[in-house]
PDB file of C-alpha atoms in Angstrom:
ATOM      1  CA  MET A 255      -6.047  14.368   7.555  1.00  0.00           C
ATOM      2  CA  LYS A 256      -6.276  13.186   4.045  1.00  0.00           C
ATOM      3  CA  PHE A 257      -4.417   9.862   3.271  1.00  0.00           C
ATOM      4  CA  SER A 258      -5.700   9.313  -0.349  1.00  0.00           C
ATOM      5  CA  ILE A 259      -3.449   9.669  -3.181  1.00  0.00           C
ATOM      6  CA  SER A 260      -3.842  12.386  -6.107  1.00  0.00           C
ATOM      7  CA  SER A 261      -3.456  11.034  -9.448  1.00  0.00           C
ATOM      8  CA  LYS A 262      -0.458  13.701  -9.784  1.00  0.00           C
ATOM      9  CA  ASP A 263       1.143  11.905  -6.797  1.00  0.00           C
ATOM     10  CA  PHE A 264       0.586   8.502  -8.271  1.00  0.00           C
ATOM     11  CA  LYS A 265       2.412   9.366 -11.332  1.00  0.00           C
ATOM     12  CA  ASN A 266       5.245  10.942  -9.144  1.00  0.00           C
ATOM     13  CA  ILE A 267       5.520   7.573  -7.083  1.00  0.00           C
ATOM     14  CA  PHE A 268       5.717   5.406 -10.123  1.00  0.00           C
ATOM     15  CA  ALA A 269       8.443   7.704 -11.660  1.00  0.00           C
ATOM     16  CA  LYS A 270      10.513   8.475  -8.771  1.00  0.00           C
ATOM     17  CA  GLY A 271       9.348   6.109  -6.040  1.00  0.00           C
ATOM     18  CA  GLN A 272      11.400   3.029  -4.663  1.00  0.00           C
ATOM     19  CA  SER A 273       9.979  -0.617  -4.745  1.00  0.00           C
ATOM     20  CA  LEU A 274       9.677  -3.068  -2.155  1.00  0.00           C
ATOM     21  CA  LYS A 275       8.127  -6.863  -2.991  1.00  0.00           C
ATOM     22  CA  THR A 276       6.784  -8.708   0.095  1.00  0.00           C
ATOM     23  CA  GLY A 277       4.870 -11.969  -0.108  1.00  0.00           C
ATOM     24  CA  ASP A 278       2.467 -11.201  -2.587  1.00  0.00           C
ATOM     25  CA  LEU A 279       2.486  -7.447  -2.648  1.00  0.00           C
ATOM     26  CA  LEU A 280       4.369  -4.870  -4.282  1.00  0.00           C
ATOM     27  CA  PHE A 281       4.708  -1.728  -2.494  1.00  0.00           C
ATOM     28  CA  LYS A 282       5.989   1.499  -4.314  1.00  0.00           C
ATOM     29  CA  TYR A 283       6.631   4.292  -1.976  1.00  0.00           C
ATOM     30  CA  ILE A 284       8.406   7.523  -1.761  1.00  0.00           C
ATOM     31  CA  GLU A 285       9.004  10.459   1.106  1.00  0.00           C
ATOM     32  CA  SER A 286       6.159  12.882   1.519  1.00  0.00           C
ATOM     33  CA  THR A 287       4.893  15.201   3.748  1.00  0.00           C
ATOM     34  CA  SER A 288       2.294  13.222   5.435  1.00  0.00           C
ATOM     35  CA  PRO A 289       1.356   9.562   5.372  1.00  0.00           C
ATOM     36  CA  GLN A 290      -1.053   8.545   2.441  1.00  0.00           C
ATOM     37  CA  ILE A 291      -1.968   5.077   0.756  1.00  0.00           C
ATOM     38  CA  GLY A 292      -3.285   4.340  -2.540  1.00  0.00           C
ATOM     39  CA  PHE A 293      -3.884   1.110  -4.451  1.00  0.00           C
ATOM     40  CA  VAL A 294      -3.681  -0.261  -8.071  1.00  0.00           C
ATOM     41  CA  VAL A 295      -5.763  -3.436  -8.219  1.00  0.00           C
ATOM     42  CA  SER A 296      -6.173  -4.934 -11.652  1.00  0.00           C
ATOM     43  CA  ARG A 297      -9.391  -6.534 -12.967  1.00  0.00           C
ATOM     44  CA  LYS A 298      -7.444  -9.648 -13.026  1.00  0.00           C
ATOM     45  CA  TYR A 299      -7.490  -9.691  -9.459  1.00  0.00           C
ATOM     46  CA  GLY A 300     -11.488 -10.365  -9.426  1.00  0.00           C
ATOM     47  CA  ASN A 301     -14.558  -8.657  -9.635  1.00  0.00           C
ATOM     48  CA  ALA A 302     -15.216  -5.406  -8.059  1.00  0.00           C
ATOM     49  CA  ILE A 303     -16.237  -7.010  -4.729  1.00  0.00           C
ATOM     50  CA  GLN A 304     -12.891  -8.628  -4.411  1.00  0.00           C
ATOM     51  CA  ARG A 305     -11.022  -5.698  -5.244  1.00  0.00           C
ATOM     52  CA  ASN A 306     -12.799  -3.428  -2.943  1.00  0.00           C
ATOM     53  CA  LYS A 307     -12.362  -6.121  -0.320  1.00  0.00           C
ATOM     54  CA  PHE A 308      -8.789  -6.293  -0.545  1.00  0.00           C
ATOM     55  CA  LYS A 309      -8.226  -2.271  -0.489  1.00  0.00           C
ATOM     56  CA  ARG A 310     -10.527  -2.295   2.605  1.00  0.00           C
ATOM     57  CA  ARG A 311      -8.330  -4.844   4.416  1.00  0.00           C
ATOM     58  CA  CYS A 312      -5.137  -3.062   3.394  1.00  0.00           C
ATOM     59  CA  ARG A 313      -6.505   0.243   4.523  1.00  0.00           C
ATOM     60  CA  GLU A 314      -7.332  -1.173   7.893  1.00  0.00           C
ATOM     61  CA  ILE A 315      -4.112  -2.792   8.488  1.00  0.00           C
ATOM     62  CA  PHE A 316      -2.259   0.481   7.316  1.00  0.00           C
ATOM     63  CA  TYR A 317      -4.093   2.667   9.477  1.00  0.00           C
ATOM     64  CA  GLU A 318      -3.408   0.325  12.505  1.00  0.00           C
ATOM     65  CA  LYS A 319       0.307   0.667  11.666  1.00  0.00           C
ATOM     66  CA  ILE A 320       0.582   4.108  11.044  1.00  0.00           C
ATOM     67  CA  LYS A 321       2.413   6.179  13.185  1.00  0.00           C
ATOM     68  CA  GLN A 322       2.290  10.164  13.813  1.00  0.00           C
ATOM     69  CA  GLY A 323       5.515  11.136  12.216  1.00  0.00           C
ATOM     70  CA  MET A 324       5.349   8.604   9.378  1.00  0.00           C
ATOM     71  CA  LYS A 325       6.010  10.547   6.027  1.00  0.00           C
ATOM     72  CA  LEU A 326       5.269   7.991   3.023  1.00  0.00           C
ATOM     73  CA  GLN A 327       3.333   8.008  -0.144  1.00  0.00           C
ATOM     74  CA  VAL A 328       2.886   4.236  -0.376  1.00  0.00           C
ATOM     75  CA  VAL A 329       0.926   2.171  -3.227  1.00  0.00           C
ATOM     76  CA  ILE A 330       0.184  -1.049  -2.859  1.00  0.00           C
ATOM     77  CA  ILE A 331      -0.429  -3.784  -5.699  1.00  0.00           C
ATOM     78  CA  PRO A 332      -1.562  -7.424  -5.447  1.00  0.00           C
ATOM     79  CA  LYS A 333       0.769  -9.839  -7.274  1.00  0.00           C
ATOM     80  CA  ASP A 334      -1.892 -12.796  -6.692  1.00  0.00           C
ATOM     81  CA  LYS A 335      -5.422 -13.300  -6.747  1.00  0.00           C
ATOM     82  CA  ASN A 336      -7.372 -13.835  -3.342  1.00  0.00           C
ATOM     83  CA  ILE A 337      -4.660 -13.152  -0.900  1.00  0.00           C
ATOM     84  CA  ASP A 338      -5.636 -14.078   2.620  1.00  0.00           C
ATOM     85  CA  TYR A 339      -6.030 -11.510   5.374  1.00  0.00           C
ATOM     86  CA  SER A 340      -3.028 -12.913   7.482  1.00  0.00           C
ATOM     87  CA  GLU A 341      -0.906 -12.824   4.338  1.00  0.00           C
ATOM     88  CA  ILE A 342      -1.703  -8.982   3.860  1.00  0.00           C
ATOM     89  CA  LYS A 343      -1.049  -8.128   7.214  1.00  0.00           C
ATOM     90  CA  LYS A 344       2.074  -9.955   7.379  1.00  0.00           C
ATOM     91  CA  SER A 345       3.483  -8.324   4.018  1.00  0.00           C
ATOM     92  CA  ILE A 346       2.554  -4.759   5.470  1.00  0.00           C
ATOM     93  CA  ASN A 347       4.232  -5.113   8.694  1.00  0.00           C
ATOM     94  CA  SER A 348       7.316  -6.312   6.862  1.00  0.00           C
ATOM     95  CA  PHE A 349       7.151  -3.667   4.674  1.00  0.00           C
ATOM     96  CA  LEU A 350       6.463  -1.078   7.633  1.00  0.00           C
ATOM     97  CA  GLY A 351       9.366  -2.683   9.694  1.00  0.00           C
ATOM     98  CA  GLU A 352      11.987  -2.466   6.818  1.00  0.00           C
ATOM     99  CA  SER A 353      14.712   0.013   7.708  1.00  0.00           C
ATOM    100  CA  SER A 354      13.860   3.205   9.197  1.00  0.00           C
ATOM    101  CA  ARG A 355      10.790   4.173   7.162  1.00  0.00           C
ATOM    102  CA  VAL A 356       8.361   4.256  10.368  1.00  0.00           C
TER     103      VAL A 356
END
């Protein structure tokens, strides 16, 4: 199963998707045929090591919580620098727990 989002899908998510802000993360999402995740992490967040660390952490938490029937494309955008692992986990759990998205 492919979990990454193509550039065409990114454009679609930003044009037609819904937004939800939880903690220091902004989630843009749209219904899809399979679960996918993408990231938009600005250089303002930090150097490449910090940006990649953030993406790895989000990916890990997202894959732990993902369910078989989940049909969303999600883009995660950090709104603050150096977000703690526990804050990332809390925000993703909150996002996945909202309404009936899972």
